[in-house]
Short mmCIF file of C-alpha atoms in Angstrom, two decimals:
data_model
loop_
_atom_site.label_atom_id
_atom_site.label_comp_id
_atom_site.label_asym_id
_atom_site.label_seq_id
_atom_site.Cartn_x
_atom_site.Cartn_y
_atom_site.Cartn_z
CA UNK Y 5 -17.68 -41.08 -38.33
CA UNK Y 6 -16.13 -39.79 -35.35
CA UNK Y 7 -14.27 -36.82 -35.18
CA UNK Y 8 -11.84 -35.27 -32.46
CA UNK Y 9 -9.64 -32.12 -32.53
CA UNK Y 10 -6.19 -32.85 -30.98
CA UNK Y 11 -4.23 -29.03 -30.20
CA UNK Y 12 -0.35 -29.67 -30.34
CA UNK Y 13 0.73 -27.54 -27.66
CA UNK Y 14 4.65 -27.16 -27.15
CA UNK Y 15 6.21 -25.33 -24.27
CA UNK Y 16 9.07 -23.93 -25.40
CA UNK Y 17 7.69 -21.41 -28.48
CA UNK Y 18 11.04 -19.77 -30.04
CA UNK Y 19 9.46 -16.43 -30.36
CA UNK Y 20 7.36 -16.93 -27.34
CA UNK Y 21 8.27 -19.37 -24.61
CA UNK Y 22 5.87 -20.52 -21.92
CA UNK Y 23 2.97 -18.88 -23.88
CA UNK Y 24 0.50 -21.07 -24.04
CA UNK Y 25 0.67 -21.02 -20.07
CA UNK Y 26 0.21 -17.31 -20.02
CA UNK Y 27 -2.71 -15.51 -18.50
CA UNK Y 28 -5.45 -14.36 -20.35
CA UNK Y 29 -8.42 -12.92 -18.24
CA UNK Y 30 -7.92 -15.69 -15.39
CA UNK Y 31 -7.12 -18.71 -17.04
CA UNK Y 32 -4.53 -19.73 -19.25
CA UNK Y 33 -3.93 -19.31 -22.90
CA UNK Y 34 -4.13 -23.24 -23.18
CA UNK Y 35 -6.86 -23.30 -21.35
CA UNK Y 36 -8.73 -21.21 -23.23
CA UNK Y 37 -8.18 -22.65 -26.42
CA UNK Y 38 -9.13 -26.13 -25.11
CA UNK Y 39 -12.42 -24.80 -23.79
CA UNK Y 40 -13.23 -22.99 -27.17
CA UNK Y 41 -12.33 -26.01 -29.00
CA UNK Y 42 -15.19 -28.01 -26.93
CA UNK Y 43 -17.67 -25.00 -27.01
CA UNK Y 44 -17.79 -25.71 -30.73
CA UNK Y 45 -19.61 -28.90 -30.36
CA UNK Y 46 -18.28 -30.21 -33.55
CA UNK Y 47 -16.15 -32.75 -31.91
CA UNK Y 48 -16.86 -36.34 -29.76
CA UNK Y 49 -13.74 -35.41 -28.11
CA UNK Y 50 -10.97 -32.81 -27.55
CA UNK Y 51 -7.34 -33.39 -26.44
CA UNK Y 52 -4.40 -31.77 -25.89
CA UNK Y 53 -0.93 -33.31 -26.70
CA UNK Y 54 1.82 -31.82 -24.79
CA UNK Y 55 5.67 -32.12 -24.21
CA UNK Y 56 5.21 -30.27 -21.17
CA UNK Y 57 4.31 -31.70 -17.13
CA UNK Y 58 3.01 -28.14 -16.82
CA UNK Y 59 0.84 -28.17 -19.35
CA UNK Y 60 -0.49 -31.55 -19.08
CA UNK Y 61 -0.82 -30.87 -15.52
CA UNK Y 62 -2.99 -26.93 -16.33
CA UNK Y 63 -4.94 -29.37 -18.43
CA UNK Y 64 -5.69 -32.29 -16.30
CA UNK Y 65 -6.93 -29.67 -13.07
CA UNK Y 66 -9.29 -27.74 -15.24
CA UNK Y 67 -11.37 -31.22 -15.80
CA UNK Y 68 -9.70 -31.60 -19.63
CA UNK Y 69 -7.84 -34.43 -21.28
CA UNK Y 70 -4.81 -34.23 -22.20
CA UNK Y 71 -1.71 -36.85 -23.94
CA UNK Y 72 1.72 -36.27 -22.75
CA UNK Y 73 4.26 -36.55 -25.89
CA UNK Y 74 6.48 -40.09 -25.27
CA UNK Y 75 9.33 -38.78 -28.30
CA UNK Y 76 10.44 -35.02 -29.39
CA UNK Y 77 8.75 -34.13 -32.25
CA UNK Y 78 10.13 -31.51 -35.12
CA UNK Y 79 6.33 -30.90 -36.27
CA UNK Y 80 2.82 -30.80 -34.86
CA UNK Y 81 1.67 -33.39 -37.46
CA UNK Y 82 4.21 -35.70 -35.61
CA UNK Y 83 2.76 -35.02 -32.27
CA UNK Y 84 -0.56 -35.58 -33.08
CA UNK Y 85 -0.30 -38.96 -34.70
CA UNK Y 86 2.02 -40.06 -31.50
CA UNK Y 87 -1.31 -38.92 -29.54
CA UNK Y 88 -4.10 -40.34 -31.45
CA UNK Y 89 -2.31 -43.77 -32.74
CA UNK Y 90 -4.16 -46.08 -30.15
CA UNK Y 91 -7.66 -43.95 -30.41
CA UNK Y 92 -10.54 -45.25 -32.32
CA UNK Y 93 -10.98 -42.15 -34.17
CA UNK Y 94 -11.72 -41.50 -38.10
CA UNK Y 95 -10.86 -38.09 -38.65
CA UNK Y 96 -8.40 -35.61 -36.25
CA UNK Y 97 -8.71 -31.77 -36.45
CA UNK Y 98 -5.31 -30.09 -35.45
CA UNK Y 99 -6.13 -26.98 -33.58
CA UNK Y 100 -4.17 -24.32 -32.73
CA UNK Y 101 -2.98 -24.13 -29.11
CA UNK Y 102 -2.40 -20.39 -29.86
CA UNK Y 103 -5.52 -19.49 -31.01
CA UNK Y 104 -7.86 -19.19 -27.89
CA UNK Y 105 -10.57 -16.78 -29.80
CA UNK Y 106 -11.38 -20.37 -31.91
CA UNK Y 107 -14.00 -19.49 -34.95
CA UNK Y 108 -16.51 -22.45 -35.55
CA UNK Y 109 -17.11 -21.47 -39.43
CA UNK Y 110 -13.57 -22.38 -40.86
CA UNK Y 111 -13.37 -25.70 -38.30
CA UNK Y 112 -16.92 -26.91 -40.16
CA UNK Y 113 -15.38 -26.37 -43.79
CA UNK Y 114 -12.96 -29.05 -42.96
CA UNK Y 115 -15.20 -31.39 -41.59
CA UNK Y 116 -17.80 -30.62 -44.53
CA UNK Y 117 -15.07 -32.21 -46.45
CA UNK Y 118 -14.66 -35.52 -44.95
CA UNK Y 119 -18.85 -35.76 -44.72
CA UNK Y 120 -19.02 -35.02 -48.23
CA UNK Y 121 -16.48 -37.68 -49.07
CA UNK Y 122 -18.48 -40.94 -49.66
CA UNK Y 123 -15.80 -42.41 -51.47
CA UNK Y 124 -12.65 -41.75 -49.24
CA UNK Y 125 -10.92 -40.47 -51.65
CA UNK Y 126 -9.29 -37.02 -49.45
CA UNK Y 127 -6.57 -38.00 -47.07
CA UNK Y 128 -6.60 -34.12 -45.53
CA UNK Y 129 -8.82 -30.91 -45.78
CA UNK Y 130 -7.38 -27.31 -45.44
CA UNK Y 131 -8.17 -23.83 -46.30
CA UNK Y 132 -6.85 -21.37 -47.89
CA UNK Y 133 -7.94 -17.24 -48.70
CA UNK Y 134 -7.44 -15.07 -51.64
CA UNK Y 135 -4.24 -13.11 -51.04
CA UNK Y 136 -4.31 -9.58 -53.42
CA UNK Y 137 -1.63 -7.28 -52.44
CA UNK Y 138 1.66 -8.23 -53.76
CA UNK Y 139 3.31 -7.65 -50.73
CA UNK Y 140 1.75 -10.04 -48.94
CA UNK Y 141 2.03 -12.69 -51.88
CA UNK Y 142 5.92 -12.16 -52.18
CA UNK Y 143 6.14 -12.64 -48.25
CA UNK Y 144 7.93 -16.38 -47.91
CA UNK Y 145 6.09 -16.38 -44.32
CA UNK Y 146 2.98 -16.62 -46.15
CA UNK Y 147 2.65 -19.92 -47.31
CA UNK Y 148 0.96 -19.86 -50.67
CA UNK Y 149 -1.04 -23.12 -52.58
CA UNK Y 150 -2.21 -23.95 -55.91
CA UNK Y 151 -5.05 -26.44 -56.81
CA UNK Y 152 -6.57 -28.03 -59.26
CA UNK Y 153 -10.21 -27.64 -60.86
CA UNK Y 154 -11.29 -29.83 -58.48
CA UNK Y 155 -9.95 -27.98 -55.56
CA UNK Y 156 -6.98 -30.77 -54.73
CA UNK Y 157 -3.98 -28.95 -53.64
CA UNK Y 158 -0.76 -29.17 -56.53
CA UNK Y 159 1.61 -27.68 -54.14
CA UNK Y 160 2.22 -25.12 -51.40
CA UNK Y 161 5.73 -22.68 -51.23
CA UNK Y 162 6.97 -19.26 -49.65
CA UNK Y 163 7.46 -18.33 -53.44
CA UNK Y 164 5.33 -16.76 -55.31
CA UNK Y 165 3.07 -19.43 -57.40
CA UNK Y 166 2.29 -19.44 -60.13
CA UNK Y 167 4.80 -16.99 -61.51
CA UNK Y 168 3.31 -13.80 -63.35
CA UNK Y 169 5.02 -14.43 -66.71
CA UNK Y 170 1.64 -13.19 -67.97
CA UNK Y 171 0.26 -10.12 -65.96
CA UNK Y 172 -3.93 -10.37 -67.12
CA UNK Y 173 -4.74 -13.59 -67.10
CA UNK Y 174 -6.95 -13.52 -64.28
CA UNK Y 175 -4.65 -15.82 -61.66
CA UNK Y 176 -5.81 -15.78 -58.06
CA UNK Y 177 -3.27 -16.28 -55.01
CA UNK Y 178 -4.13 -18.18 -52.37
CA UNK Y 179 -2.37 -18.07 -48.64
CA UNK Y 180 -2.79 -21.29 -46.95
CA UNK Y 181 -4.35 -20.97 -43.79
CA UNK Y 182 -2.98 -23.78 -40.95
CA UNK Y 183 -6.27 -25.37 -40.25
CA UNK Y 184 -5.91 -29.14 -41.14
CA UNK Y 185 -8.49 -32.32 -41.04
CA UNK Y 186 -6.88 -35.53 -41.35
CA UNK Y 187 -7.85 -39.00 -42.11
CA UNK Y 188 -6.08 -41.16 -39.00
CA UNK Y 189 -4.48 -43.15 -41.10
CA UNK Y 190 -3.25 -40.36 -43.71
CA UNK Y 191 -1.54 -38.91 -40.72
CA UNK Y 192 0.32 -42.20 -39.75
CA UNK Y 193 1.31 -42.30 -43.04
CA UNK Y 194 3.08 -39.04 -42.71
CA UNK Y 195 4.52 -40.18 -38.89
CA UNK Y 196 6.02 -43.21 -40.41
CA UNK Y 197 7.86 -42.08 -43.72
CA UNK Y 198 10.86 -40.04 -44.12
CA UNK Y 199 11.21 -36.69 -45.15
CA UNK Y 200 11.81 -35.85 -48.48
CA UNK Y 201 13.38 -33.19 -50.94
CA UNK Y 202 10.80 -30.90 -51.21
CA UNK Y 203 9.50 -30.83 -47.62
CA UNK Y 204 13.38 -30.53 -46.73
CA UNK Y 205 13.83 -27.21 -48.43
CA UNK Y 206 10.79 -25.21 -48.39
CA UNK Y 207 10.14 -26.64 -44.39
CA UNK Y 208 6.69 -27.47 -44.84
CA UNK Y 209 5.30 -30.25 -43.41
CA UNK Y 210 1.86 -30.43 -46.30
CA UNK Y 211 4.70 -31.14 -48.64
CA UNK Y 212 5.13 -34.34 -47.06
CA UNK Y 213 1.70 -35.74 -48.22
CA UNK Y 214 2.39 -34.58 -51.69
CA UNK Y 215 5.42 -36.12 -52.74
CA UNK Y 216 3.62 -39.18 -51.36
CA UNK Y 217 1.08 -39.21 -53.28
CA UNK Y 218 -1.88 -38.02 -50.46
CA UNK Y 219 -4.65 -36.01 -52.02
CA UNK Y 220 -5.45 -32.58 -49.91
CA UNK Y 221 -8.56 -30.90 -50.60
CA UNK Y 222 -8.38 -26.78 -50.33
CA UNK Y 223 -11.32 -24.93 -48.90
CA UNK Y 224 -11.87 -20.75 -50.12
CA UNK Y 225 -12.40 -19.10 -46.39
CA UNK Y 226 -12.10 -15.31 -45.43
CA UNK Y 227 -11.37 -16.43 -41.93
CA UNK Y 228 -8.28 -14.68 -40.63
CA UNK Y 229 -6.75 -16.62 -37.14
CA UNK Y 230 -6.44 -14.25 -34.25
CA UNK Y 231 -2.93 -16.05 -32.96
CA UNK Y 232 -0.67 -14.85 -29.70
CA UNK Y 233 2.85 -15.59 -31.19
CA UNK Y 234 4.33 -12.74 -29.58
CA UNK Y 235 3.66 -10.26 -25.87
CA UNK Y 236 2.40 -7.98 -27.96
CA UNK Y 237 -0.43 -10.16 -29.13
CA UNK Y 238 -1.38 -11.68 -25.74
CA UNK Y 239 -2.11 -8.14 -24.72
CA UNK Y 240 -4.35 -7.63 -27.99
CA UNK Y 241 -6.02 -10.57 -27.09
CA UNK Y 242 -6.36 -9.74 -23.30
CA UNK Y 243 -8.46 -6.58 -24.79
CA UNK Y 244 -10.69 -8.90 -26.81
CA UNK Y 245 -12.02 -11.00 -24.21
#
């Protein structure tokens, strides 16, 4: 089976722009995520597809491979199916281009998945971690999942599911955590159909391979992402290094 990370990396973050080109200790944020992604050694290959000449370009100099974006894409699912649709690959890990401290434990979950799938049955793996104070589960920024006894995702939303009608009846809540492994051809699946309703109105993309039928397996974690969406958090993260 071979396995490759792709990290969608977009110049022009709303809350953010040109951060994944900003400096952290000497190199860039990019940068440093691509290296950490390789330093894993979980992959036969890292890329890095990119809207951007400059950060194609930051790639390309520092001895990495990168896939420039041909069309604009409204999600990172999109871009990463553009990039990988001509690569023999069997399963694509979307990383984070934001996340340049990259933990190896909740990137091996994922993978354990596909591994542990003889029959093909999982289009995607993801994770997700128990969620326990209430503000934090009523939050629509965090995305919250159900799944079945068999650990197959039912359905993500910013609401709060399942709905306490009954208070002691020992329900869990789970915040899905953006760490996806896909089958190739799940995800050019979800690059060649539509939208639909549901994706449409919560605006999440998983919701896609739902309401078309694709099975996504949830993996328990405690692995919290150390992200730089903001100035503030690129000069936390300039402290961890």
């Amino acid at each position: 089976m071979k396995i490759i990370a792709v990290i969608p990396a977009r110049y022009a973050s709303t809350r953010f722009p040109a951060k994944l080109m900003q400096d952290l200790g000497g190199k860039t944020v990019i940068t440093r995520t691509y290296e950490a992604a390789v330093n894993t050694n979980l992959f036969d290959d890292v890329f890095v597809a990119t809207d951007s000449d400059l950060i194609f370009n930051e790639i390309v100099s520092q001895g990495g491979k990168a896939i420039m974006s041909i069309k604009e894409h409204e999600s990172g699912s999109d871009r990463i199916a553009e990039a990988v649709e001509n690569l023999d690959v069997d399963v694509v890990v979307n990383v984070q281009g934001d996340e340049p401290f990259i933990n190896k434990e909740p990137l091996e979950k994922v993978i354990e998945v596909f591994k542990n799938d003889v029959e093909q049955k999982v289009d995607l793996a993801s994770l997700m971690r128990e969620i326990t104070d209430w503000e934090a589960i009523e939050n629509p920024n965090n995305v919250k999942v159900i799944v079945d006894q068999n650990g197959l995702a039912l359905y993500f939303s910013r609401s709060v599911i399942p709905y306490p009608r009954e208070k002691n009846v020992g329900v869990r809540y789970f915040q899905h955590i953006g760490i996806y492994a896909f089958r190739k051809q799940a995800l050019l699946d979800f690059y060649h159909l539509p939208m639909k309703s549901l994706e449409a109105s919560e605006k999440l993309e998983q919701l896609r391979y739902l309401e078309y039928g694709k099975k996504i397996k949830m993996v328990e974690t405690n692995h919290v992402g150390i992200g730089i969406d903001t100035p503030e958090d690129l000069e936390k993260a300039r402290f961890l290094l």
